[in-house]
Amino acid sequence: MSEKNQILTDRQLLDMFYYMLLARRSDERMWLLNRSGKIPFVVSCQGQEAMQVASSFALAKGVDYTAPYYRDVGVVLTMGMTVKELFLQAFAKAEDPNSGGRQMPGHFGHRKLNMLSGSSPVTTQVPHAVGMALALKMKQQPAVSFVTLGEGSSNQGDFHEGLNFASVHDLPVIVMVENNQYAISCGIEQQVNCAKISDRALGYGIHGETVDGNDPVAVYTAVKAARERALNGEGPSLIEAVGYRLTPHSSDDNDLTYRTKEEVNAAKEKDGLIIFRQQLKKQGILTDELESGYESKIKALIDEATTYADEAPYADEQTLFDGVYHQ
Amino acid sequence: MTVMSYIEAINRAMKEEMRRDDDVFLLGEDVGKRGGVFRASEGLYEEFGEARVIDTPLAESAIVGVGIGASMYGMKPIAEIQFVDFILPAVNQIISEAAKMRYRSNNDWSCPITIRAPYGGGVHGALYHSQSLEALFASQPGLKIVMPSSPKDALGLLKAAIRDPDPVLYFEHKKAYRLLKEDIPDEEVLIEIGKANTVREGDDLTVITYGLCVEFSKKAAEKLATQGYEVELVDLRTVYPLDEQAIIEAAKKTGKVLLITEDNKEGSIISEVSAIIAEHCLFDLDAPIFRLAAPNVPAMPYAPPLEKAFMVSEDKVYEKMLEVAQY
Ligand SMILES: Cc1ncc(C[n+]2csc(CCOP(=O)(O)OP(=O)(O)O)c2C)c(N)n1
Ligand SMILES: [Mg+2]
């Protein structure tokens, strides 16, 4: 890791750590709000912050386009969604820029941030990101599109159709599969029978690679290189980031019906956030003061966002018919 | 007699049919170890094993398409779609294949598959976990669509669907799962597909509906009785093909008709019911045909005030019944 560190400055490493911590603490707060009856639903990023934040750091904010999926708290925060906006969507309030409270939490989309609006049926975002890349290529824009999905979702037809299209037309799109080893209750062995999701790249004739999703520098390096290839006209990349889902699938799930506490605890030992923190500390990049400064700044931000979002009004029922068609 | 909830009745139907016939098997996402995300298949994996209770990869077109293939061999698959909203990737298989298999092969091949899917709103499910999509399939001869309104019907109709020699879509209301409970005989319950059910008799107005709206209507009708109006309440049970005779008789009986669905109004099941009444009962009607349905916005929003404004409820049914009764 020390060698790879030269790719990123200390400042960048600290920023990455800050956003990983921000994503984790935001997610933890949402669970508290859920368990205290304040918000009916949470779908979590915990265990995937490293891959989400690091991949987004390799993109150009305000230039590249993203199509995040429902766990991507780390992606949306890094790409510029504010904590207040994140909590407005968790509380489904009118001011939520993602959907004005129309969608469930975790359904992101923010035009100002070049973030495509996503739905619940999985993998529909892959062809959209490919289409965005097609438009960028047609308009000769120096930008890429970046799309994420779970490993289970890579079994949908949209995944294959999208990647094949992107390959045939050498489109500037980066597809990152966040392999957290589970699709709700089904382990990876019930989803695919190949060693790596990235092996599928061979079938599309594109670059494929698997990286340790708990290692932010490895993820950053892979996505950065994919972006350069895309901008050079070398087409799409399929990147598989391997991690683990540390929480149940969602607040409606009980994960102990299909996996053991021991397995989850073992995965916590490899938690990218914890390991990165230890490494930065060992290298003297992250000090105790810096860390406690981050923690208190984040807590203040989340407290403020929670109160604001809690008190904000819901959309008025008069707005039910708004936006069915152009008005 | 045993008191059973709607979801317990579904579970019992599958167990009984799997015990009775070795060719019956279940396939779908999370149906195995997890027992289904709603627990509809609880205990099946333990009793029948992983060969007959199959956790599939996350790909609905394959769940249905593979089910169709197995049914062409002579198996009796029950394909579970986790939410009806996610049936859309499988529509090609259902409409191009299942619906047309018998006809296109001139009776040489058939496809006795049952496709189960939870539908319906009022559960904070937002746009993609609340829809009613029956109308999408209700213009496809070759298919049958059943939508039970009570635990007993859920049991009898599912058993009949599994035994049916043709493809049956079985849509179960997810809000009814634990809301509805009743005494059910311990002996075998089979309910004929294609037959509507008169739930309540009355002379002042006829209400025709199906699914959870039957429950809203039963309660509203009781309240209306205290105002001196008696409702003839018909539960369609099978929404495709429709029981024309029962519809015509019920409409003629009172001459005032209210049709109810929680689906969007345009092009819905009740639109067809309305056309049948218009064709056959013109001179028996004392009032225009009334419809109560969801508004024509794309799907149910998440924020509580919007969800409430969208969703049909007991109160909305009562108000509409009173309006029709007083017409
Ligand atoms: C088309 C479709 N089918 C089923 C679902 C229900 N569902 C939501 S998430 C999920 C599992 C997704 O697993 P994976 O792709 O590995 O992503 P993860 O949740 O693990 O991040 C399922 C089956 C859905 N949202 N869309
Ligand atoms: Mg997964």
XYZ file of C-alpha atoms and ligand atoms in Angstrom:
681
model
C 0.000 0.000 0.000
C 2.812 2.457 0.757
C 3.987 2.130 -2.831
C 0.509 2.718 -4.219
C 0.162 5.706 -1.933
C 2.331 7.724 -4.257
C -0.594 7.764 -6.659
C -2.501 9.882 -4.215
C -1.332 12.787 -2.070
C -1.793 12.714 1.676
C -4.532 15.300 1.258
C -6.390 13.072 -1.196
C -6.029 10.055 1.070
C -7.427 12.016 3.973
C -10.293 13.302 1.862
C -11.111 9.755 0.839
C -11.081 8.695 4.462
C -13.324 11.610 5.402
C -15.932 10.658 2.810
C -15.827 6.995 3.803
C -16.406 8.004 7.400
C -19.160 10.426 6.394
C -20.934 7.672 4.467
C -20.622 5.209 7.357
C -21.845 7.613 10.008
C -24.734 8.777 7.823
C -25.767 5.189 7.251
C -25.546 4.385 10.958
C -27.777 7.344 11.730
C -30.359 6.146 9.236
C -30.550 2.780 11.013
C -31.067 4.558 14.326
C -33.837 6.620 12.763
C -35.372 3.482 11.333
C -35.251 1.551 14.578
C -36.779 4.477 16.453
C -39.658 4.581 13.989
C -38.706 7.851 12.297
C -38.100 6.480 8.806
C -39.702 3.305 7.479
C -36.846 2.003 5.349
C -33.053 1.881 5.069
C -30.851 0.132 2.549
C -27.268 0.280 3.596
C -23.790 1.084 2.239
C -21.914 -0.382 5.198
C -18.952 -2.449 4.082
C -18.909 -0.861 0.618
C -17.785 2.685 1.451
C -14.190 2.102 0.356
C -15.099 0.988 -3.170
C -17.801 3.643 -3.507
C -15.754 6.602 -2.367
C -12.514 5.554 -4.059
C -14.151 4.901 -7.442
C -15.886 8.272 -7.315
C -12.608 10.003 -6.484
C -11.260 8.736 -9.798
C -14.051 10.538 -11.685
C -14.246 14.175 -12.717
C -16.971 15.905 -10.700
C -19.273 18.029 -12.786
C -17.906 16.435 -15.961
C -18.531 12.706 -15.751
C -21.972 11.160 -15.378
C -22.936 8.613 -12.741
C -25.744 6.088 -12.462
C -25.479 4.894 -8.861
C -27.454 2.044 -7.321
C -29.307 1.934 -4.029
C -26.329 1.247 -1.743
C -24.184 4.062 -3.100
C -24.237 6.545 -0.220
C -20.447 6.795 -0.670
C -20.783 7.576 -4.378
C -23.475 10.216 -4.045
C -21.746 12.056 -1.182
C -18.427 12.057 -3.013
C -20.055 13.276 -6.208
C -21.483 16.252 -4.347
C -24.786 15.382 -2.721
C -24.965 17.197 0.605
C -25.670 15.455 3.886
C -28.830 17.516 4.174
C -29.973 16.298 0.765
C -29.185 12.733 1.751
C -31.356 12.997 4.842
C -34.126 14.785 2.982
C -34.387 11.685 0.778
C -34.235 9.368 3.790
C -37.200 11.252 5.267
C -38.883 11.522 1.829
C -39.511 15.240 2.128
C -40.628 17.638 -0.597
C -37.237 19.339 -0.803
C -35.382 16.075 -1.549
C -33.590 16.701 -4.867
C -33.655 12.998 -5.795
C -37.402 12.584 -6.115
C -39.171 15.038 -3.843
C -39.986 12.100 -1.575
C -41.672 10.106 -4.318
C -39.155 7.255 -4.291
C -38.021 5.012 -1.465
C -34.772 5.949 0.256
C -31.688 4.883 -1.695
C -33.144 5.748 -5.081
C -30.731 8.426 -6.155
C -30.742 10.935 -8.967
C -29.600 14.548 -9.111
C -29.454 16.337 -12.430
C -27.175 19.143 -11.212
C -24.632 16.534 -10.187
C -24.859 14.665 -13.535
C -26.421 11.801 -11.602
C -29.037 9.786 -13.465
C -32.321 8.979 -11.753
C -32.578 5.292 -10.784
C -35.515 2.958 -10.136
C -36.005 -0.227 -8.094
C -35.894 -2.952 -10.776
C -32.214 -3.803 -10.711
C -29.764 -3.283 -13.567
C -31.954 -0.998 -15.685
C -29.301 1.670 -15.085
C -26.638 -0.199 -17.062
C -28.093 0.472 -20.531
C -28.767 4.070 -19.432
C -25.112 4.593 -18.575
C -24.182 3.048 -21.906
C -26.574 5.438 -23.635
C -25.077 8.360 -21.763
C -21.657 7.219 -22.971
C -23.003 6.964 -26.512
C -24.220 10.568 -26.307
C -20.890 11.724 -24.868
C -19.090 10.028 -27.730
C -21.453 11.444 -30.355
C -20.956 14.922 -28.927
C -17.203 14.321 -28.567
C -17.219 15.232 -24.898
C -14.119 14.475 -22.825
C -16.178 12.670 -20.185
C -17.163 9.179 -19.135
C -20.184 7.592 -17.554
C -19.890 5.419 -14.474
C -22.454 2.882 -13.347
C -22.629 0.517 -10.385
C -24.687 -2.532 -9.515
C -24.594 -5.581 -7.284
C -23.134 -8.925 -8.343
C -26.545 -10.604 -8.245
C -27.853 -7.930 -10.572
C -25.174 -8.813 -13.114
C -27.403 -11.760 -14.081
C -30.059 -9.569 -15.640
C -30.358 -9.331 -19.397
C -29.820 -5.566 -19.197
C -26.274 -6.173 -17.967
C -25.305 -8.306 -20.934
C -27.148 -6.233 -23.469
C -25.644 -3.023 -22.132
C -22.062 -4.243 -21.964
C -22.165 -5.836 -25.380
C -23.549 -2.650 -26.919
C -20.893 -0.564 -25.167
C -18.154 -2.857 -26.412
C -19.314 -2.925 -30.023
C -19.316 0.876 -30.070
C -16.221 1.391 -27.882
C -18.162 3.602 -25.526
C -16.637 5.521 -22.605
C -18.431 3.733 -19.796
C -17.114 2.186 -16.594
C -19.244 -0.544 -15.079
C -18.358 -1.342 -11.493
C -19.921 -4.396 -9.891
C -19.992 -4.028 -6.127
C -19.658 -7.653 -5.166
C -20.772 -7.854 -1.543
C -21.179 -11.651 -1.807
C -24.933 -11.648 -1.270
C -28.083 -11.016 -3.240
C -30.474 -10.735 -0.303
C -30.257 -14.291 1.111
C -28.425 -15.912 -1.790
C -24.689 -16.292 -1.614
C -22.539 -15.682 -4.657
C -22.398 -19.414 -5.472
C -26.151 -19.371 -6.043
C -25.808 -16.420 -8.397
C -22.887 -17.262 -10.667
C -20.680 -20.226 -11.397
C -17.617 -18.390 -12.683
C -14.682 -17.547 -10.451
C -14.961 -13.809 -10.925
C -17.678 -11.504 -12.213
C -14.971 -9.736 -14.195
C -14.373 -12.973 -16.152
C -17.481 -12.016 -18.066
C -15.562 -9.172 -19.708
C -13.889 -11.741 -21.943
C -17.238 -12.580 -23.500
C -17.826 -8.946 -24.395
C -14.277 -8.334 -25.558
C -13.603 -5.600 -23.008
C -11.182 -4.925 -20.187
C -12.156 -6.750 -17.011
C -10.524 -6.784 -13.620
C -11.264 -7.711 -10.042
C -9.987 -5.578 -7.199
C -10.148 -5.728 -3.430
C -13.089 -3.463 -2.681
C -11.828 -2.898 0.836
C -8.665 -1.294 -0.531
C -9.549 2.227 -1.658
C -6.223 2.803 -3.364
C -6.613 -0.335 -5.470
C -10.137 0.677 -6.469
C -9.047 4.221 -7.251
C -6.190 2.965 -9.408
C -8.415 0.621 -11.393
C -11.138 3.203 -12.028
C -8.622 5.924 -12.868
C -7.046 3.674 -15.498
C -10.475 2.696 -16.837
C -11.332 6.369 -17.191
C -8.152 7.032 -19.136
C -8.848 4.121 -21.478
C -12.394 5.346 -21.972
C -11.246 8.868 -22.823
C -8.661 7.411 -25.241
C -11.402 5.687 -27.188
C -10.471 2.257 -25.861
C -14.031 1.485 -24.782
C -15.710 0.188 -21.662
C -14.295 -1.532 -18.594
C -15.870 -3.991 -16.231
C -14.470 -3.622 -12.736
C -15.482 -5.961 -9.958
C -14.839 -4.653 -6.452
C -15.087 -7.391 -3.861
C -16.317 -6.562 -0.377
C -18.978 -7.678 2.032
C -22.408 -6.440 3.063
C -22.034 -5.789 6.785
C -25.723 -5.109 7.471
C -28.860 -7.053 6.594
C -30.018 -6.500 2.993
C -32.320 -3.731 4.216
C -34.225 -2.751 7.323
C -36.865 -5.338 6.296
C -34.392 -8.239 6.295
C -33.139 -10.576 9.004
C -29.775 -11.806 7.738
C -29.352 -14.391 10.474
C -31.881 -16.560 8.643
C -29.212 -17.281 6.015
C -25.774 -16.418 7.419
C -24.037 -16.630 10.762
C -22.961 -13.952 13.188
C -19.446 -15.455 13.021
C -19.269 -14.917 9.278
C -20.347 -11.287 9.632
C -17.872 -10.705 12.449
C -15.058 -12.177 10.370
C -15.937 -9.779 7.557
C -15.878 -6.850 9.968
C -12.203 -7.577 10.536
C -11.622 -6.760 6.872
C -13.853 -3.685 6.846
C -12.229 -1.247 4.405
C -12.970 1.751 6.609
C -11.218 0.264 9.638
C -8.229 -1.022 7.684
C -7.726 2.226 5.794
C -7.896 4.136 9.066
C -5.246 1.898 10.619
C -2.989 2.231 7.592
C -3.275 6.001 7.477
C -2.521 6.143 11.170
C 0.475 3.860 10.883
C 1.841 6.042 8.123
C 1.316 9.126 10.234
C -1.080 10.619 7.705
C -4.127 10.436 9.939
C -3.572 11.736 13.452
C -5.880 11.294 16.434
C -6.693 15.010 16.349
C -7.566 14.939 12.679
C -9.763 11.932 13.203
C -11.645 13.358 16.159
C -12.025 16.593 14.202
C -13.619 14.627 11.364
C -15.877 12.771 13.756
C -17.172 15.902 15.402
C -17.597 17.745 12.116
C -19.519 14.781 10.700
C -21.668 14.426 13.786
C -22.601 18.091 13.635
C -23.446 17.832 9.935
C -25.597 14.751 10.456
C -27.349 16.195 13.518
C -28.188 19.328 11.601
C -29.334 17.398 8.546
C -31.485 15.056 10.645
C -33.258 17.883 12.429
C -33.742 19.813 9.212
C -35.084 16.839 7.281
C -37.286 15.691 10.139
C -38.922 19.109 10.375
C -39.167 19.711 6.630
C -42.629 19.330 5.094
C -43.788 16.454 2.906
C -44.924 17.224 -0.589
C -48.477 18.495 -0.570
C -51.014 16.036 -1.928
C -51.945 18.677 -4.513
C -48.625 17.863 -6.207
C -49.683 14.265 -6.910
C -50.301 14.997 -10.592
C -47.198 17.133 -11.186
C -44.647 15.838 -13.636
C -46.615 13.136 -15.372
C -46.002 15.066 -18.565
C -44.199 18.251 -19.511
C -46.156 21.170 -18.121
C -61.326 -25.311 11.006
C -58.120 -23.419 11.612
C -57.576 -19.662 11.689
C -55.148 -18.757 8.947
C -53.728 -15.581 7.541
C -53.679 -14.935 3.803
C -49.953 -15.715 3.595
C -50.316 -18.866 5.686
C -53.007 -20.014 3.271
C -50.639 -19.498 0.345
C -47.971 -21.437 2.186
C -50.441 -24.245 2.933
C -51.560 -24.421 -0.701
C -47.985 -24.906 -1.909
C -47.224 -27.492 0.770
C -50.358 -29.497 0.039
C -49.767 -29.484 -3.698
C -46.089 -30.379 -3.355
C -47.007 -33.292 -1.077
C -49.709 -34.458 -3.461
C -47.692 -34.236 -6.673
C -43.918 -34.718 -7.001
C -43.905 -32.701 -10.213
C -44.786 -29.500 -8.385
C -41.757 -27.388 -7.533
C -41.021 -23.794 -6.590
C -38.406 -21.524 -8.124
C -37.618 -17.869 -7.459
C -35.382 -15.383 -5.687
C -34.807 -16.071 -1.975
C -37.543 -18.730 -1.841
C -35.228 -21.377 -0.319
C -33.348 -20.914 2.908
C -34.901 -17.499 3.498
C -38.396 -18.868 2.856
C -39.179 -15.900 0.615
C -38.726 -12.242 1.479
C -42.310 -12.238 2.818
C -41.936 -15.815 4.213
C -44.559 -17.232 1.846
C -42.443 -20.354 1.309
C -41.451 -20.801 4.954
C -40.679 -24.435 5.745
C -40.761 -25.605 2.117
C -36.997 -25.788 1.710
C -36.760 -27.830 4.919
C -39.538 -30.212 3.876
C -38.891 -30.652 0.151
C -35.188 -29.861 -0.179
C -33.196 -27.666 -2.502
C -34.043 -29.721 -5.589
C -37.715 -28.729 -5.384
C -37.370 -25.331 -3.733
C -34.908 -23.571 -5.958
C -33.158 -20.289 -5.190
C -32.528 -18.848 -8.634
C -30.080 -16.272 -9.936
C -31.518 -12.752 -9.989
C -33.079 -12.837 -13.461
C -36.847 -12.896 -13.891
C -36.877 -13.731 -17.582
C -35.006 -16.920 -16.690
C -37.254 -17.708 -13.712
C -40.298 -17.679 -15.973
C -38.603 -18.985 -19.106
C -36.993 -21.908 -17.301
C -40.321 -22.591 -15.616
C -41.995 -22.675 -19.010
C -39.400 -25.124 -20.338
C -39.836 -27.449 -17.368
C -43.604 -27.257 -17.666
C -43.329 -28.337 -21.305
C -41.710 -31.518 -20.046
C -44.694 -32.050 -17.763
C -43.490 -30.544 -14.519
C -45.742 -28.191 -12.554
C -43.561 -25.227 -11.667
C -44.578 -22.408 -9.361
C -42.420 -19.468 -10.393
C -42.266 -16.763 -7.741
C -41.561 -13.195 -8.784
C -40.473 -11.301 -5.670
C -42.690 -8.281 -6.400
C -45.037 -7.988 -9.361
C -43.151 -4.813 -10.239
C -40.204 -7.048 -11.169
C -42.196 -9.248 -13.519
C -41.491 -6.812 -16.325
C -38.204 -8.396 -17.473
C -40.216 -11.629 -17.878
C -43.073 -10.161 -19.899
C -41.651 -11.457 -23.169
C -41.651 -14.989 -21.771
C -45.179 -14.631 -20.391
C -46.857 -12.959 -23.342
C -44.880 -14.255 -26.312
C -44.343 -17.738 -24.941
C -46.612 -18.929 -22.120
C -49.765 -17.289 -23.460
C -49.296 -18.577 -26.985
C -47.708 -21.995 -26.480
C -50.848 -24.109 -26.768
C -52.333 -22.106 -29.615
C -49.220 -21.840 -31.746
C -48.477 -25.548 -31.481
C -52.083 -26.394 -32.309
C -52.511 -28.100 -28.914
C -49.291 -30.097 -29.268
C -47.511 -28.335 -26.407
C -48.812 -26.699 -23.271
C -47.386 -24.858 -20.366
C -48.966 -25.557 -16.963
C -46.961 -23.006 -15.016
C -48.192 -20.915 -12.083
C -46.557 -17.519 -11.711
C -47.032 -16.045 -8.246
C -46.296 -12.420 -7.464
C -47.137 -10.028 -4.616
C -48.795 -6.802 -5.776
C -50.539 -3.812 -4.306
C -49.979 -0.693 -2.286
C -50.380 0.895 1.084
C -47.164 -0.585 2.467
C -44.704 2.319 1.972
C -43.444 0.518 -1.116
C -43.259 3.547 -3.415
C -43.413 3.360 -7.198
C -41.829 -0.046 -7.659
C -43.131 -2.071 -4.743
C -46.795 -1.072 -4.899
C -48.042 -1.587 -8.405
C -50.992 -3.555 -9.700
C -49.979 -4.863 -13.118
C -52.792 -7.286 -13.886
C -54.189 -5.124 -16.683
C -50.950 -5.593 -18.598
C -51.713 -9.294 -18.975
C -55.485 -9.078 -19.185
C -55.703 -8.808 -22.947
C -53.732 -11.969 -23.612
C -55.907 -14.999 -24.397
C -54.087 -18.098 -23.244
C -53.379 -16.625 -19.822
C -55.540 -16.759 -16.716
C -55.181 -14.257 -13.875
C -56.471 -14.904 -10.361
C -56.366 -12.420 -7.499
C -57.685 -13.759 -4.190
C -59.339 -11.453 -1.665
C -59.382 -13.703 1.417
C -57.298 -16.450 3.025
C -59.750 -19.156 1.986
C -59.766 -17.954 -1.611
C -55.979 -17.656 -1.526
C -55.789 -21.343 -0.603
C -58.396 -22.668 -2.997
C -57.369 -20.579 -5.969
C -53.662 -21.326 -5.647
C -54.309 -25.061 -5.507
C -56.528 -24.754 -8.565
C -53.900 -22.646 -10.346
C -51.190 -25.240 -9.724
C -53.443 -28.010 -11.091
C -54.583 -25.953 -14.076
C -53.341 -27.271 -17.453
C -52.627 -23.711 -18.664
C -50.467 -20.837 -17.441
C -51.975 -18.972 -14.495
C -50.801 -15.684 -13.047
C -51.583 -15.638 -9.334
C -51.327 -12.139 -7.868
C -51.401 -11.926 -4.063
C -51.875 -8.657 -2.198
C -48.873 -8.036 0.017
C -50.848 -5.902 2.440
C -53.385 -8.713 2.811
C -50.648 -11.191 3.831
C -50.936 -10.532 7.545
C -53.932 -8.218 7.635
C -56.513 -10.829 6.641
C -57.235 -13.887 8.766
C -60.162 -16.288 8.823
C -61.266 -19.785 9.722
C -60.488 -22.245 6.950
C -61.668 -25.872 6.771
C -58.913 -28.406 7.387
C -60.146 -30.536 4.504
C -59.151 -29.794 0.935
C -60.279 -26.441 -0.456
C -60.381 -25.980 -4.228
C -61.955 -22.961 -5.901
C -62.811 -23.020 -9.558
C -60.892 -20.546 -11.703
C -63.123 -18.328 -13.833
C -65.943 -17.925 -11.327
C -66.803 -14.739 -9.495
C -68.108 -14.825 -5.935
C -71.004 -12.943 -4.387
C -69.584 -11.811 -1.067
C -72.662 -9.932 0.143
C -76.220 -9.584 -1.091
C -78.142 -6.344 -1.398
C -80.713 -4.560 -3.560
C -79.618 -0.940 -3.646
C -76.334 -0.947 -5.515
C -73.853 -3.405 -6.975
C -70.147 -3.164 -6.240
C -67.793 -5.256 -8.356
C -64.140 -5.443 -7.394
C -61.292 -7.833 -6.538
C -58.216 -8.215 -4.368
C -57.790 -6.082 -1.257
C -60.549 -3.717 -2.428
C -63.023 -6.485 -1.544
C -62.044 -6.043 2.099
C -62.411 -2.250 1.903
C -65.794 -2.756 0.230
C -67.057 -5.270 2.805
C -66.363 -2.844 5.624
C -67.726 0.144 3.743
C -70.877 -1.821 2.852
C -71.530 -2.591 6.507
C -71.255 1.075 7.324
C -73.509 1.970 4.395
C -76.127 -0.480 5.682
C -76.522 1.741 8.729
C -77.561 4.488 6.286
C -80.219 2.165 4.885
C -78.508 1.079 1.660
C -77.713 -2.578 1.000
C -74.799 -3.457 -1.275
C -74.561 -6.438 -3.606
C -70.814 -7.108 -3.513
C -69.176 -9.259 -6.176
C -65.552 -10.384 -5.977
C -64.258 -11.185 -9.463
C -61.602 -13.587 -8.066
C -60.487 -14.392 -11.626
C -59.834 -11.100 -13.390
C -59.038 -12.743 -16.728
C -60.959 -14.206 -18.427
C -63.871 -12.489 -16.672
C -67.024 -14.224 -15.421
C -69.354 -12.298 -17.750
C -72.522 -14.009 -16.545
C -71.932 -13.097 -12.920
C -71.111 -9.498 -13.867
C -74.253 -9.107 -15.966
C -76.530 -10.648 -13.352
C -75.125 -8.528 -10.554
C -75.416 -5.330 -12.580
C -78.999 -6.088 -13.557
C -79.982 -6.927 -10.016
C -79.685 -3.388 -8.640
C -79.293 -1.204 -11.730
C -76.601 0.882 -10.051
C -73.005 -0.188 -10.432
C -69.759 0.876 -8.790
C -66.550 -0.737 -10.036
C -63.417 -0.559 -7.909
C -59.723 -1.271 -8.453
C -56.574 0.044 -6.808
C -54.880 0.038 -10.213
C -54.809 3.123 -12.420
C -58.244 3.710 -13.880
C -57.510 3.828 -17.604
C -57.406 0.498 -19.352
C -57.866 -1.360 -16.091
C -59.703 -4.595 -15.340
C -62.785 -2.584 -14.387
C -62.699 -0.808 -17.743
C -63.454 -4.170 -19.321
C -66.094 -4.947 -16.693
C -67.666 -1.621 -17.538
C -67.712 -2.482 -21.237
C -69.416 -5.813 -20.526
C -72.123 -4.060 -18.501
C -72.549 -1.389 -21.176
C -72.982 -4.069 -23.839
C -75.466 -6.186 -21.920
C -77.319 -4.093 -19.369
C -78.126 -0.754 -20.983
C -81.846 -0.892 -20.249
C -81.395 -2.273 -16.745
C -79.275 0.596 -15.479
C -80.665 3.459 -13.401
C -77.375 5.335 -13.230
C -74.163 5.718 -15.195
C -71.481 3.146 -14.378
C -69.196 4.557 -11.685
C -65.527 3.711 -11.296
C -63.265 4.221 -8.297
C -59.574 3.660 -8.986
C -56.114 5.090 -8.544
C -55.468 8.367 -10.311
C -53.668 8.431 -13.638
C -50.194 9.086 -12.355
C -47.481 6.535 -13.162
C -47.292 4.768 -9.798
C -47.752 5.185 -6.067
C -45.351 7.716 -4.524
C -43.565 7.007 -1.235
C -44.154 10.083 0.946
C -47.139 9.300 3.191
C -49.457 12.150 2.077
C -48.921 11.239 -1.572
C -49.347 7.531 -0.933
C -52.591 8.221 0.893
C -53.858 10.452 -1.896
C -53.105 7.728 -4.434
C -54.374 4.637 -2.650
C -57.992 3.436 -2.620
C -59.157 3.089 0.986
C -62.206 2.058 2.974
C -63.150 5.729 3.407
C -62.890 6.480 -0.288
C -64.983 3.402 -1.063
C -67.624 4.414 1.468
C -67.934 7.930 0.069
C -68.253 6.659 -3.463
C -70.823 4.019 -2.459
C -72.917 6.692 -0.794
C -72.714 8.879 -3.901
C -73.853 6.007 -6.123
C -76.590 4.917 -3.702
C -77.986 8.461 -3.583
C -77.806 8.980 -7.340
C -35.608 -6.915 -11.382
C -35.594 -7.030 -9.906
N -35.805 -8.235 -9.338
C -35.805 -8.357 -7.996
C -35.593 -7.277 -7.202
C -35.622 -7.432 -5.683
N -34.266 -7.242 -5.157
C -33.840 -6.052 -4.711
S -32.240 -6.069 -4.324
C -32.073 -7.700 -4.712
C -30.759 -8.380 -4.575
C -29.692 -7.631 -5.253
O -28.472 -8.252 -5.043
P -27.155 -7.656 -5.637
O -27.337 -7.316 -7.064
O -26.041 -8.543 -5.297
O -27.029 -6.249 -4.883
P -26.821 -5.993 -3.315
O -28.182 -5.715 -2.758
O -26.197 -7.183 -2.726
O -25.965 -4.798 -3.238
C -33.288 -8.212 -5.149
C -33.530 -9.607 -5.535
C -35.385 -6.039 -7.839
N -35.169 -4.913 -7.136
N -35.387 -5.942 -9.178
Mg -24.742 -8.328 -3.687
